[in-house]
mmCIF file of C-alpha atoms in Angstrom:
data_model
loop_
_atom_site.group_PDB
_atom_site.id
_atom_site.type_symbol
_atom_site.label_atom_id
_atom_site.label_comp_id
_atom_site.label_asym_id
_atom_site.label_seq_id
_atom_site.Cartn_x
_atom_site.Cartn_y
_atom_site.Cartn_z
ATOM 1 C CA MET A 1 82.266 -87.937 169.930
ATOM 2 C CA THR A 2 83.766 -84.393 170.547
ATOM 3 C CA THR A 3 83.886 -81.972 167.892
ATOM 4 C CA GLN A 4 86.711 -79.402 168.040
ATOM 5 C CA THR A 5 85.986 -75.931 166.508
ATOM 6 C CA GLN A 6 88.226 -73.187 165.613
ATOM 7 C CA PRO A 7 88.295 -69.891 167.425
ATOM 8 C CA ALA A 8 86.346 -67.134 165.524
ATOM 9 C CA GLU A 9 89.389 -65.083 164.935
ATOM 10 C CA THR A 10 91.439 -67.813 163.381
ATOM 11 C CA SER A 11 88.600 -68.362 160.961
ATOM 12 C CA HIS A 12 88.222 -64.620 160.113
ATOM 13 C CA ALA A 13 91.960 -64.462 159.512
ATOM 14 C CA GLU A 14 91.835 -67.655 157.242
ATOM 15 C CA ILE A 15 88.823 -66.260 155.254
ATOM 16 C CA ARG A 16 90.754 -62.848 154.569
ATOM 17 C CA THR A 17 93.777 -64.836 153.608
ATOM 18 C CA LEU A 18 91.554 -67.169 151.204
ATOM 19 C CA ILE A 19 90.239 -63.917 149.584
ATOM 20 C CA HIS A 20 93.617 -62.332 148.961
ATOM 21 C CA GLN A 21 94.964 -65.660 147.809
ATOM 22 C CA LEU A 22 92.146 -65.918 145.178
ATOM 23 C CA PHE A 23 92.730 -62.425 143.768
ATOM 24 C CA ARG A 24 96.512 -63.153 143.573
ATOM 25 C CA THR A 25 95.981 -66.390 141.687
ATOM 26 C CA LEU A 26 93.498 -64.619 139.284
ATOM 27 C CA ASP A 27 95.969 -61.948 138.470
ATOM 28 C CA GLU A 28 99.027 -64.394 138.136
ATOM 29 C CA ARG A 29 96.778 -66.821 136.202
ATOM 30 C CA LYS A 30 98.507 -69.635 137.716
ATOM 31 C CA PHE A 31 95.881 -72.186 136.837
ATOM 32 C CA ALA A 32 97.103 -75.745 137.617
ATOM 33 C CA ALA A 33 94.609 -78.574 137.225
ATOM 34 C CA ALA A 34 91.751 -78.245 139.584
ATOM 35 C CA TRP A 35 93.118 -74.935 140.764
ATOM 36 C CA ILE A 36 89.628 -73.720 141.711
ATOM 37 C CA LEU A 37 89.237 -76.407 144.463
ATOM 38 C CA ASP A 38 91.906 -74.580 146.479
ATOM 39 C CA PHE A 39 89.115 -71.944 146.968
ATOM 40 C CA VAL A 40 85.691 -73.238 146.409
ATOM 41 C CA THR A 41 83.473 -76.317 147.110
ATOM 42 C CA GLU A 42 82.852 -78.695 144.340
ATOM 43 C CA ASP A 43 79.186 -77.395 144.096
ATOM 44 C CA VAL A 44 79.969 -73.690 144.235
ATOM 45 C CA ARG A 45 77.673 -71.181 142.606
ATOM 46 C CA MET A 46 79.433 -68.126 141.013
ATOM 47 C CA GLU A 47 77.287 -65.014 140.084
ATOM 48 C CA THR A 48 79.127 -62.459 137.880
ATOM 49 C CA PRO A 49 77.909 -59.726 135.579
ATOM 50 C CA LEU A 50 78.440 -62.147 132.696
ATOM 51 C CA GLY A 51 76.055 -64.771 134.281
ATOM 52 C CA ALA A 52 76.047 -67.644 136.857
ATOM 53 C CA THR A 53 77.943 -70.948 136.786
ATOM 54 C CA GLU A 54 77.856 -73.942 139.103
ATOM 55 C CA GLY A 55 80.240 -76.606 140.041
ATOM 56 C CA PRO A 56 83.042 -77.490 137.638
ATOM 57 C CA ASP A 57 82.029 -74.901 135.123
ATOM 58 C CA ALA A 58 83.109 -72.347 137.650
ATOM 59 C CA ALA A 59 86.882 -72.662 136.846
ATOM 60 C CA ARG A 60 86.287 -72.772 133.118
ATOM 61 C CA ALA A 61 84.160 -69.616 133.116
ATOM 62 C CA THR A 62 86.600 -67.742 135.360
ATOM 63 C CA GLU A 63 89.491 -68.638 133.110
ATOM 64 C CA GLU A 64 87.414 -67.455 129.934
ATOM 65 C CA ALA A 65 86.500 -64.208 131.601
ATOM 66 C CA LEU A 66 90.175 -63.507 132.487
ATOM 67 C CA ALA A 67 91.519 -64.435 129.023
ATOM 68 C CA ARG A 68 89.389 -61.575 127.624
ATOM 69 C CA TYR A 69 92.250 -59.441 129.057
ATOM 70 C CA ASP A 70 95.872 -58.990 128.592
ATOM 71 C CA ARG A 71 96.367 -58.536 132.500
ATOM 72 C CA THR A 72 94.299 -57.730 135.518
ATOM 73 C CA GLN A 73 94.571 -56.597 139.064
ATOM 74 C CA HIS A 74 92.065 -57.394 141.630
ATOM 75 C CA MET A 75 92.139 -55.511 144.961
ATOM 76 C CA ALA A 76 90.170 -56.380 147.975
ATOM 77 C CA ALA A 77 89.350 -53.919 151.021
ATOM 78 C CA GLY A 78 86.889 -53.652 153.849
ATOM 79 C CA ILE A 79 86.572 -57.523 154.264
ATOM 80 C CA LEU A 80 83.688 -58.317 156.795
ATOM 81 C CA THR A 81 83.135 -61.819 158.022
ATOM 82 C CA ASP A 82 80.419 -63.351 160.220
ATOM 83 C CA VAL A 83 81.510 -66.917 161.205
ATOM 84 C CA ASP A 84 79.497 -69.690 162.838
ATOM 85 C CA THR A 85 82.285 -71.777 164.055
ATOM 86 C CA GLU A 86 79.962 -74.441 165.449
ATOM 87 C CA ALA A 87 78.052 -74.876 161.926
ATOM 88 C CA GLY A 88 81.381 -74.575 159.948
ATOM 89 C CA ARG A 89 79.601 -71.824 157.923
ATOM 90 C CA ALA A 90 80.479 -68.137 157.241
ATOM 91 C CA ILE A 91 79.369 -65.228 155.239
ATOM 92 C CA ALA A 92 81.788 -62.566 153.946
ATOM 93 C CA SER A 93 81.690 -59.413 151.922
ATOM 94 C CA TRP A 94 84.266 -56.961 150.676
ATOM 95 C CA ASN A 95 84.800 -54.002 148.399
ATOM 96 C CA ALA A 96 86.639 -54.672 145.307
ATOM 97 C CA LEU A 97 88.635 -52.706 142.543
ATOM 98 C CA MET A 98 89.101 -54.681 139.534
ATOM 99 C CA THR A 99 91.367 -53.351 136.731
ATOM 100 C CA HIS A 100 91.441 -55.166 133.381
ATOM 101 C CA VAL A 101 94.086 -54.341 130.707
ATOM 102 C CA HIS A 102 92.798 -54.833 127.092
ATOM 103 C CA HIS A 103 94.675 -56.874 124.597
ATOM 104 C CA ASP A 104 96.522 -55.000 121.970
ATOM 105 C CA ALA A 105 94.048 -56.467 119.318
ATOM 106 C CA THR A 106 91.048 -55.059 121.084
ATOM 107 C CA LEU A 107 92.924 -51.629 121.187
ATOM 108 C CA ARG A 108 93.796 -51.706 117.462
ATOM 109 C CA GLU A 109 90.076 -52.624 116.630
ATOM 110 C CA ARG A 110 88.792 -49.767 118.817
ATOM 111 C CA GLY A 111 91.293 -47.198 117.357
ATOM 112 C CA ALA A 112 93.989 -44.873 118.494
ATOM 113 C CA ASP A 113 91.957 -43.208 121.307
ATOM 114 C CA ALA A 114 90.900 -46.384 122.922
ATOM 115 C CA ASP A 115 91.096 -46.560 126.601
ATOM 116 C CA PRO A 116 93.599 -49.400 127.351
ATOM 117 C CA LEU A 117 91.800 -50.122 130.861
ATOM 118 C CA PHE A 118 88.291 -51.378 131.834
ATOM 119 C CA THR A 119 87.842 -50.592 135.473
ATOM 120 C CA VAL A 120 85.082 -52.011 137.654
ATOM 121 C CA GLY A 121 84.357 -50.920 141.292
ATOM 122 C CA GLY A 122 82.099 -53.210 143.300
ATOM 123 C CA HIS A 123 81.749 -55.576 146.037
ATOM 124 C CA TYR A 124 81.716 -59.263 146.555
ATOM 125 C CA GLU A 125 79.370 -61.369 148.572
ATOM 126 C CA ALA A 126 80.295 -64.877 149.508
ATOM 127 C CA ASP A 127 78.992 -67.871 151.670
ATOM 128 C CA LEU A 128 81.747 -70.284 152.772
ATOM 129 C CA ARG A 129 81.966 -73.730 154.130
ATOM 130 C CA ARG A 130 84.487 -75.249 156.504
ATOM 131 C CA THR A 131 85.981 -78.327 154.732
ATOM 132 C CA PRO A 132 88.692 -80.837 155.793
ATOM 133 C CA ALA A 133 91.040 -78.524 153.703
ATOM 134 C CA GLY A 134 90.013 -75.335 155.263
ATOM 135 C CA TRP A 135 87.467 -72.528 154.472
ATOM 136 C CA ARG A 136 86.175 -72.740 150.923
ATOM 137 C CA PHE A 137 83.573 -70.525 149.035
ATOM 138 C CA SER A 138 80.318 -72.179 148.369
ATOM 139 C CA ARG A 139 78.891 -69.246 146.634
ATOM 140 C CA VAL A 140 80.489 -65.980 145.323
ATOM 141 C CA ALA A 141 78.582 -62.982 143.818
ATOM 142 C CA ILE A 142 80.419 -60.163 142.120
ATOM 143 C CA ARG A 143 78.303 -56.882 142.160
ATOM 144 C CA ALA A 144 79.555 -54.100 139.869
ATOM 145 C CA ILE A 145 78.650 -50.627 141.258
ATOM 146 C CA TRP A 146 80.473 -48.555 138.663
ATOM 147 C CA THR A 147 82.582 -49.002 135.641
ATOM 148 C CA LYS A 148 85.060 -46.889 133.624
ATOM 149 C CA GLY A 149 86.092 -47.619 130.090
ATOM 150 C CA GLN A 150 84.891 -50.226 127.770
ATOM 151 C CA PRO A 151 84.380 -53.985 128.548
ATOM 152 C CA PRO A 152 86.052 -56.350 126.105
ATOM 153 C CA LEU A 153 84.840 -56.852 122.421
ATOM 154 C CA GLY A 154 81.790 -58.891 122.350
ATOM 155 C CA ILE A 155 80.313 -57.637 125.801
ATOM 156 C CA ASN A 156 77.612 -54.967 125.209
ATOM 157 C CA ASP A 157 79.015 -54.181 121.616
#
């Protein structure tokens, strides 16, 4: 049996696209049923400053985290990938700027001088596997380097 592998450059481009599509989906909040499987493997491990989740809980935890904000904007830059096309595995890392807009209720509770934004600068680290549907994240870790503003109510209050 012959195994056909993709050229590494094609894989790099697909992984970069996957990252940008994930960020766009998070910001647009277009969460159809099983939306997360467009991006992750069924056994994914997600590590965030709020904790770690695995498998099916990853979608719920992601949606709950985003619901703490009125809107978000995630931007990726400096995407680096290391692809092993023979094994169908890759690692990726990228810088991220994540801007979160608080709900009006949060701002009212915090008072007239409350900052409407909570901004996080950091980086992502990810492991990926090639699946029949394309590259998917099997592990994603978000590492905050700095923050500006206050997190949502209930976090570090």
